[in-house]
Amino acid sequence: MKMSTRGRYGTRAMLDIALNYGKGPVSLKDMAQRQEISVKYLEQLIPPLKAVGLIRSIRGAGGGYTLTRHPSKINLLEIMQSLERTSPVDCLDSPDVCPRVKKCATYDVWKEIQESTNNILRSLTLADMMERQHVKSNKS
Amino acid sequence: MKMSTRGRYGTRAMLDIALNYGKGPVSLKDMAQRQEISVKYLEQLIPPLKAVGLIRSIRGAGGGYTLTRHPSKINLLEIMQSLERTSPVDCLDSPDVCPRVKKCATYDVWKEIQESTNNILRSLTLADMMERQHVKSNKS
DNA sequence: TAGAATTCCTAGTAATACAATAGGATTTTC
DNA sequence: GAAAATCCTATTGTATTACTAGGAATTCTA
């Protein structure tokens, strides 16, 4: 029932890029400072995010990363799914791994949990997160 | 975002005991055969379940385990919480581990997810699961 | 009262996944 | 051509998880 740092750091990174939307690319160096995550670790989260087409990179000095779509068109489920296995239990993704699936009463429970978390993540866009971030920043 | 086998096997074990409610204790040997989990591994799930008072043991030949309450009075959250860390992220249980908690927009998301899964688990009792199990068994 | 069946207890191990680091190649700007 | 970035691959450390092992203690039954 644990979420890995990949997914968590990755969404923070995406939010960081989103907050600079329309103002040019964000470098890992800057991101690393703001988010207090090492550049080297952030570097590893980038390829999967690029692979699913959520971000675009600009190489060389002055380069960095930008979103490929408007923040309101990217939801957290997309981000999480590209970075980690979102399924709480293997049998949900590949029912073949367990011969008990059909007669297993608990199977349905894990499925219900997966669906509810996916719904939450899908309902939240980066634009929503930007809004929340602003509210939080103003309060403190 | 993964759930450990402890929690999953544990709930299956509890359901197994529940299905024998009122008919005497269930031995690990029998449970192991039905659930296809080694006795030795099941043995390790027992102490935490006993510690929170969900089951009672009867030692010696003919012994085994019984529920301490009616199946309708035991929910899955109690079981899971005794067996594994149910929090998807450490900062939810102990906000001190991360100084960013207050300004972290993603924190609220993980919290929402935790609450929704906890609600699902809390809403399901072993009696519900027994019912589901019977439906599944009759169908196949 | 012996022996079989069971829970109880503690330790140990093997495998896996996770988190993080290292070093250098490539691209682009100025 | 130097600096600032991304890009790529490998490696290491570490923690957790899953599982096994061996034997002590308890209780039932014949």
CSV table of C-alpha atoms (C1' of nucleotides) in Angstrom, one decimal:
chain,number,residue,atom,x,y,z
A,1,MET,CA,0.0,0.0,0.0
A,2,LYS,CA,3.0,2.2,-0.5
A,3,MET,CA,3.6,4.7,-3.2
A,4,SER,CA,7.2,5.0,-4.5
A,5,THR,CA,9.2,8.2,-4.6
A,6,ARG,CA,9.3,8.0,-8.4
A,7,GLY,CA,5.7,8.8,-8.7
A,8,ARG,CA,5.7,11.4,-6.0
A,9,TYR,CA,8.9,13.2,-7.1
A,10,GLY,CA,7.7,12.9,-10.7
A,11,THR,CA,4.4,14.7,-10.0
A,12,ARG,CA,6.2,17.4,-8.1
A,13,ALA,CA,8.6,17.8,-11.1
A,14,MET,CA,5.7,18.0,-13.5
A,15,LEU,CA,4.0,20.6,-11.3
A,16,ASP,CA,7.2,22.5,-11.2
A,17,ILE,CA,7.4,22.6,-15.0
A,18,ALA,CA,3.7,23.5,-15.2
A,19,LEU,CA,4.2,26.5,-12.9
A,20,ASN,CA,6.5,27.9,-15.6
A,21,TYR,CA,4.2,27.1,-18.4
A,22,GLY,CA,4.5,29.7,-21.2
A,23,LYS,CA,7.7,31.2,-19.7
A,24,GLY,CA,10.2,29.0,-21.4
A,25,PRO,CA,11.9,25.7,-20.5
A,26,VAL,CA,12.7,24.7,-16.9
A,27,SER,CA,16.2,23.2,-16.3
A,28,LEU,CA,16.7,20.3,-14.0
A,29,LYS,CA,19.2,22.3,-12.0
A,30,ASP,CA,16.5,24.9,-11.1
A,31,MET,CA,14.0,22.2,-10.5
A,32,ALA,CA,16.4,20.3,-8.2
A,33,GLN,CA,16.9,23.4,-6.1
A,34,ARG,CA,13.3,24.3,-5.7
A,35,GLN,CA,12.2,20.7,-5.1
A,36,GLU,CA,15.2,19.6,-3.0
A,37,ILE,CA,15.7,16.5,-5.2
A,38,SER,CA,19.1,15.7,-6.7
A,39,VAL,CA,19.6,16.5,-10.4
A,40,LYS,CA,20.7,13.0,-10.9
A,41,TYR,CA,17.6,11.5,-9.6
A,42,LEU,CA,15.3,13.8,-11.5
A,43,GLU,CA,17.2,12.9,-14.6
A,44,GLN,CA,15.9,9.4,-14.2
A,45,LEU,CA,12.3,10.4,-14.1
A,46,ILE,CA,12.5,12.3,-17.4
A,47,PRO,CA,12.7,9.5,-19.9
A,48,PRO,CA,9.4,7.9,-19.1
A,49,LEU,CA,7.6,11.3,-19.0
A,50,LYS,CA,9.0,12.0,-22.4
A,51,ALA,CA,8.2,8.6,-23.7
A,52,VAL,CA,4.5,9.1,-23.1
A,53,GLY,CA,4.7,12.6,-24.6
A,54,LEU,CA,3.9,14.7,-21.6
A,55,ILE,CA,7.1,16.8,-21.8
A,56,ARG,CA,9.4,18.0,-24.5
A,57,SER,CA,13.1,18.7,-24.0
A,58,ILE,CA,15.3,21.5,-25.3
A,59,ARG,CA,19.0,20.6,-25.2
A,60,GLY,CA,22.0,22.8,-24.7
A,61,ALA,CA,22.7,25.9,-22.7
A,62,GLY,CA,19.5,27.6,-21.7
A,63,GLY,CA,17.6,24.4,-22.3
A,64,GLY,CA,15.2,22.4,-20.2
A,65,TYR,CA,11.8,21.0,-20.3
A,66,THR,CA,8.3,22.2,-21.2
A,67,LEU,CA,4.9,20.6,-21.2
A,68,THR,CA,3.6,19.5,-24.5
A,69,ARG,CA,0.0,20.4,-23.6
A,70,HIS,CA,-1.8,23.0,-21.5
A,71,PRO,CA,-1.7,22.1,-17.8
A,72,SER,CA,-5.4,21.6,-17.8
A,73,LYS,CA,-5.0,18.8,-20.3
A,74,ILE,CA,-2.6,16.7,-18.3
A,75,ASN,CA,-3.9,14.7,-15.3
A,76,LEU,CA,-2.1,13.1,-12.5
A,77,LEU,CA,-3.0,9.5,-13.5
A,78,GLU,CA,-1.1,9.9,-16.8
A,79,ILE,CA,1.9,11.0,-14.8
A,80,MET,CA,1.8,8.3,-12.2
A,81,GLN,CA,1.2,5.6,-14.7
A,82,SER,CA,4.2,6.5,-16.7
A,83,LEU,CA,6.4,6.5,-13.6
A,84,GLU,CA,5.3,3.6,-11.6
A,85,ARG,CA,3.2,0.5,-11.4
A,86,THR,CA,-0.1,2.0,-10.2
A,87,SER,CA,-1.7,-1.4,-9.6
A,88,PRO,CA,-1.8,-2.3,-5.9
A,89,VAL,CA,-1.7,-6.0,-6.7
A,90,ASP,CA,-0.2,-7.8,-9.7
A,91,CYS,CA,-3.3,-9.9,-10.4
A,92,LEU,CA,-5.2,-6.8,-11.4
A,93,ASP,CA,-2.9,-6.1,-14.3
A,94,SER,CA,-2.3,-9.6,-15.3
A,95,PRO,CA,-4.9,-12.0,-14.0
A,96,ASP,CA,-2.9,-14.9,-15.3
A,97,VAL,CA,-0.3,-14.7,-12.5
A,98,CYS,CA,-2.9,-16.2,-10.0
A,99,PRO,CA,-5.2,-19.1,-10.7
A,100,ARG,CA,-7.4,-18.1,-7.9
A,101,VAL,CA,-8.6,-14.8,-9.4
A,102,LYS,CA,-12.0,-16.1,-10.3
A,103,LYS,CA,-12.9,-17.5,-6.9
A,104,CYS,CA,-11.0,-14.9,-4.9
A,105,ALA,CA,-13.3,-12.6,-3.0
A,106,THR,CA,-10.6,-10.3,-2.0
A,107,TYR,CA,-9.6,-9.7,-5.7
A,108,ASP,CA,-12.7,-7.5,-6.1
A,109,VAL,CA,-11.7,-5.4,-3.1
A,110,TRP,CA,-8.2,-4.6,-4.5
A,111,LYS,CA,-9.9,-3.7,-7.8
A,112,GLU,CA,-12.3,-1.4,-6.1
A,113,ILE,CA,-9.4,0.4,-4.4
A,114,GLN,CA,-7.5,0.7,-7.6
A,115,GLU,CA,-10.4,2.2,-9.4
A,116,SER,CA,-11.1,4.7,-6.7
A,117,THR,CA,-7.5,5.9,-6.6
A,118,ASN,CA,-7.3,6.1,-10.3
A,119,ASN,CA,-10.5,8.1,-10.3
A,120,ILE,CA,-9.0,10.6,-7.9
A,121,LEU,CA,-5.8,10.9,-9.9
A,122,ARG,CA,-7.6,11.2,-13.2
A,123,SER,CA,-9.8,13.9,-11.9
A,124,LEU,CA,-6.9,16.2,-11.0
A,125,THR,CA,-5.1,18.1,-13.7
A,126,LEU,CA,-1.8,20.0,-13.4
A,127,ALA,CA,-3.9,23.2,-13.7
A,128,ASP,CA,-5.8,22.1,-10.6
A,129,MET,CA,-2.6,21.5,-8.8
A,130,MET,CA,-1.2,25.0,-9.8
A,131,GLU,CA,-4.4,26.5,-8.3
A,132,ARG,CA,-3.9,24.5,-5.1
A,133,GLN,CA,-0.3,25.5,-5.0
A,134,HIS,CA,-1.1,29.2,-5.2
A,135,VAL,CA,-3.6,28.9,-2.4
A,136,LYS,CA,-1.1,27.2,-0.2
A,137,SER,CA,1.7,29.7,-1.0
A,138,ASN,CA,-0.5,32.6,-0.2
A,139,LYS,CA,-1.6,31.2,3.1
A,140,SER,CA,1.8,30.5,4.6
B,1,MET,CA,1.3,2.2,-4.9
B,2,LYS,CA,1.7,-1.5,-4.1
B,3,MET,CA,0.1,-3.6,-1.4
B,4,SER,CA,2.2,-6.2,0.3
B,5,THR,CA,1.4,-9.9,0.4
B,6,ARG,CA,1.2,-9.6,4.2
B,7,GLY,CA,-2.0,-7.6,4.0
B,8,ARG,CA,-3.5,-9.7,1.2
B,9,TYR,CA,-2.7,-13.1,2.6
B,10,GLY,CA,-3.7,-11.9,6.0
B,11,THR,CA,-7.2,-10.9,4.8
B,12,ARG,CA,-7.5,-14.2,3.0
B,13,ALA,CA,-6.6,-16.0,6.2
B,14,MET,CA,-9.1,-14.0,8.2
B,15,LEU,CA,-11.8,-14.7,5.7
B,16,ASP,CA,-10.9,-18.4,5.9
B,17,ILE,CA,-11.3,-18.3,9.7
B,18,ALA,CA,-14.5,-16.4,9.3
B,19,LEU,CA,-16.0,-19.0,7.0
B,20,ASN,CA,-15.6,-21.5,9.8
B,21,TYR,CA,-17.2,-19.2,12.4
B,22,GLY,CA,-19.1,-21.1,15.0
B,23,LYS,CA,-17.7,-24.4,13.8
B,24,GLY,CA,-14.6,-24.6,15.9
B,25,PRO,CA,-11.0,-23.5,15.4
B,26,VAL,CA,-9.2,-23.4,12.1
B,27,SER,CA,-5.7,-24.9,12.0
B,28,LEU,CA,-2.9,-23.3,10.0
B,29,LYS,CA,-2.4,-26.6,8.2
B,30,ASP,CA,-5.9,-26.6,6.8
B,31,MET,CA,-5.8,-22.9,6.1
B,32,ALA,CA,-2.5,-23.3,4.3
B,33,GLN,CA,-3.9,-26.0,2.0
B,34,ARG,CA,-7.0,-24.1,1.1
B,35,GLN,CA,-5.2,-20.8,0.6
B,36,GLU,CA,-2.1,-22.2,-1.0
B,37,ILE,CA,0.1,-20.3,1.4
B,38,SER,CA,2.9,-22.0,3.4
B,39,VAL,CA,2.2,-22.7,7.1
B,40,LYS,CA,5.4,-21.0,7.9
B,41,TYR,CA,4.4,-17.8,6.3
B,42,LEU,CA,0.9,-17.8,7.7
B,43,GLU,CA,2.5,-18.3,11.1
B,44,GLN,CA,4.0,-14.9,10.8
B,45,LEU,CA,0.8,-13.1,10.1
B,46,ILE,CA,-0.9,-14.5,13.2
B,47,PRO,CA,0.9,-12.5,16.0
B,48,PRO,CA,-0.2,-9.0,14.8
B,49,LEU,CA,-3.8,-10.2,14.3
B,50,LYS,CA,-3.8,-11.6,17.8
B,51,ALA,CA,-2.1,-8.5,19.2
B,52,VAL,CA,-5.0,-6.3,18.1
B,53,GLY,CA,-7.5,-8.8,19.4
B,54,LEU,CA,-9.1,-10.0,16.2
B,55,ILE,CA,-8.4,-13.7,16.7
B,56,ARG,CA,-7.9,-16.1,19.6
B,57,SER,CA,-5.8,-19.2,19.5
B,58,ILE,CA,-6.3,-22.7,20.9
B,59,ARG,CA,-3.1,-24.6,21.4
B,60,GLY,CA,-2.4,-28.3,21.1
B,61,ALA,CA,-3.9,-31.1,19.0
B,62,GLY,CA,-7.2,-30.1,17.5
B,63,GLY,CA,-6.4,-26.5,18.1
B,64,GLY,CA,-6.3,-23.5,15.8
B,65,TYR,CA,-7.8,-20.0,15.5
B,66,THR,CA,-11.2,-18.4,15.9
B,67,LEU,CA,-12.5,-14.9,15.6
B,68,THR,CA,-13.1,-13.0,18.8
B,69,ARG,CA,-16.1,-11.2,17.4
B,70,HIS,CA,-18.9,-11.9,14.9
B,71,PRO,CA,-17.7,-11.5,11.3
B,72,SER,CA,-20.0,-8.5,10.8
B,73,LYS,CA,-18.1,-6.7,13.6
B,74,ILE,CA,-14.6,-7.0,11.9
B,75,ASN,CA,-13.8,-4.8,9.0
B,76,LEU,CA,-10.9,-5.1,6.5
B,77,LEU,CA,-9.3,-1.8,7.6
B,78,GLU,CA,-8.6,-3.3,11.0
B,79,ILE,CA,-7.0,-6.3,9.5
B,80,MET,CA,-4.9,-4.4,7.0
B,81,GLN,CA,-3.7,-1.9,9.6
B,82,SER,CA,-2.5,-4.6,11.9
B,83,LEU,CA,-0.5,-6.3,9.1
B,84,GLU,CA,1.0,-3.5,7.1
B,85,ARG,CA,1.7,0.2,6.9
B,86,THR,CA,-1.5,1.4,5.2
B,87,SER,CA,-0.2,4.9,4.5
B,88,PRO,CA,0.8,5.4,0.9
B,89,VAL,CA,3.4,8.0,1.9
B,90,ASP,CA,5.3,8.5,5.1
B,91,CYS,CA,4.5,12.1,5.5
B,92,LEU,CA,0.8,11.3,6.1
B,93,ASP,CA,1.6,9.3,9.2
B,94,SER,CA,4.4,11.5,10.5
B,95,PRO,CA,4.3,15.0,8.9
B,96,ASP,CA,7.6,15.7,10.7
B,97,VAL,CA,9.6,13.7,8.2
B,98,CYS,CA,9.2,16.3,5.5
B,99,PRO,CA,9.5,20.0,6.1
B,100,ARG,CA,7.6,20.7,2.9
B,101,VAL,CA,4.3,19.3,4.0
B,102,LYS,CA,2.6,22.6,4.6
B,103,LYS,CA,3.5,24.1,1.2
B,104,CYS,CA,3.2,20.8,-0.7
B,105,ALA,CA,0.3,20.7,-3.0
B,106,THR,CA,0.7,17.0,-3.7
B,107,TYR,CA,0.4,16.1,0.0
B,108,ASP,CA,-3.3,16.7,-0.2
B,109,VAL,CA,-3.6,14.3,-3.1
B,110,TRP,CA,-2.0,11.4,-1.3
B,111,LYS,CA,-4.1,12.2,1.7
B,112,GLU,CA,-7.3,12.0,-0.4
B,113,ILE,CA,-6.2,8.7,-1.8
B,114,GLN,CA,-5.5,7.3,1.6
B,115,GLU,CA,-8.9,8.4,2.9
B,116,SER,CA,-10.7,6.9,0.0
B,117,THR,CA,-9.0,3.5,0.3
B,118,ASN,CA,-9.5,3.5,4.1
B,119,ASN,CA,-13.1,4.2,3.6
B,120,ILE,CA,-13.5,1.2,1.2
B,121,LEU,CA,-11.7,-1.1,3.6
B,122,ARG,CA,-13.6,0.2,6.6
B,123,SER,CA,-16.9,-0.3,4.9
B,124,LEU,CA,-16.3,-4.0,4.2
B,125,THR,CA,-16.8,-6.5,7.0
B,126,LEU,CA,-15.8,-10.2,7.0
B,127,ALA,CA,-19.5,-11.0,6.9
B,128,ASP,CA,-19.7,-9.0,3.6
B,129,MET,CA,-16.7,-10.9,2.3
B,130,MET,CA,-18.3,-14.3,3.3
B,131,GLU,CA,-21.4,-13.3,1.3
B,132,ARG,CA,-19.2,-12.4,-1.7
B,133,GLN,CA,-17.3,-15.6,-1.4
B,134,HIS,CA,-20.5,-17.6,-1.5
B,135,VAL,CA,-21.7,-15.8,-4.6
B,136,LYS,CA,-18.5,-16.5,-6.3
B,137,SER,CA,-18.4,-20.1,-5.3
B,138,ASN,CA,-21.9,-20.8,-6.6
B,139,LYS,CA,-21.2,-19.2,-9.9
B,140,SER,CA,-18.1,-21.1,-10.9
C,1,DT,C1',1.5,-41.7,29.9
C,2,DA,C1',3.3,-41.7,25.2
C,3,DG,C1',2.9,-39.7,21.0
C,4,DA,C1',0.7,-36.9,17.7
C,5,DA,C1',-0.9,-32.5,16.5
C,6,DT,C1',-0.8,-28.1,17.0
C,7,DT,C1',0.6,-23.2,18.4
C,8,DC,C1',4.5,-20.4,19.7
C,9,DC,C1',9.0,-18.1,19.3
C,10,DT,C1',13.3,-16.4,17.3
C,11,DA,C1',16.6,-16.3,13.9
C,12,DG,C1',18.2,-16.3,9.4
C,13,DT,C1',18.3,-15.9,4.4
C,14,DA,C1',17.4,-15.0,-0.3
C,15,DA,C1',15.5,-12.2,-3.6
C,16,DT,C1',13.8,-8.0,-5.2
C,17,DA,C1',12.8,-3.4,-5.7
C,18,DC,C1',13.9,1.1,-4.6
C,19,DA,C1',16.7,5.2,-4.2
C,20,DA,C1',20.4,7.4,-5.3
C,21,DT,C1',25.1,8.2,-7.4
C,22,DA,C1',28.8,8.3,-11.1
C,23,DG,C1',31.0,9.5,-15.3
C,24,DG,C1',31.1,10.9,-19.5
C,25,DA,C1',29.0,11.7,-24.3
C,26,DT,C1',26.2,14.9,-27.0
C,27,DT,C1',24.0,19.2,-28.2
C,28,DT,C1',23.3,24.1,-28.2
C,29,DT,C1',24.1,28.9,-27.0
C,30,DC,C1',26.9,32.9,-26.7
D,1,DG,C1',35.7,27.4,-27.8
D,2,DA,C1',33.9,27.4,-23.3
D,3,DA,C1',29.8,26.9,-20.6
D,4,DA,C1',25.4,25.0,-19.8
D,5,DA,C1',22.4,21.9,-20.5
D,6,DT,C1',20.3,17.3,-21.8
D,7,DC,C1',21.2,12.4,-22.6
D,8,DC,C1',22.7,7.6,-21.7
D,9,DT,C1',24.3,3.6,-19.3
D,10,DA,C1',26.0,1.4,-15.5
D,11,DT,C1',26.6,0.7,-10.7
D,12,DT,C1',26.0,0.8,-5.9
D,13,DG,C1',23.9,0.9,-1.6
D,14,DT,C1',20.1,-0.1,1.2
D,15,DA,C1',15.8,-1.4,2.9
D,16,DT,C1',12.0,-4.2,2.6
D,17,DT,C1',9.7,-8.1,1.5
D,18,DA,C1',8.9,-12.8,1.2
D,19,DC,C1',9.9,-16.8,2.8
D,20,DT,C1',12.4,-20.7,5.4
D,21,DA,C1',14.3,-23.3,9.5
D,22,DG,C1',14.4,-25.5,13.8
D,23,DG,C1',12.9,-26.4,17.9
D,24,DA,C1',10.2,-25.4,22.4
D,25,DA,C1',5.7,-25.5,24.6
D,26,DT,C1',1.0,-27.0,24.9
D,27,DT,C1',-2.9,-30.0,24.5
D,28,DC,C1',-5.6,-33.8,23.0
D,29,DT,C1',-6.4,-38.7,22.5
D,30,DA,C1',-5.7,-43.5,22.6
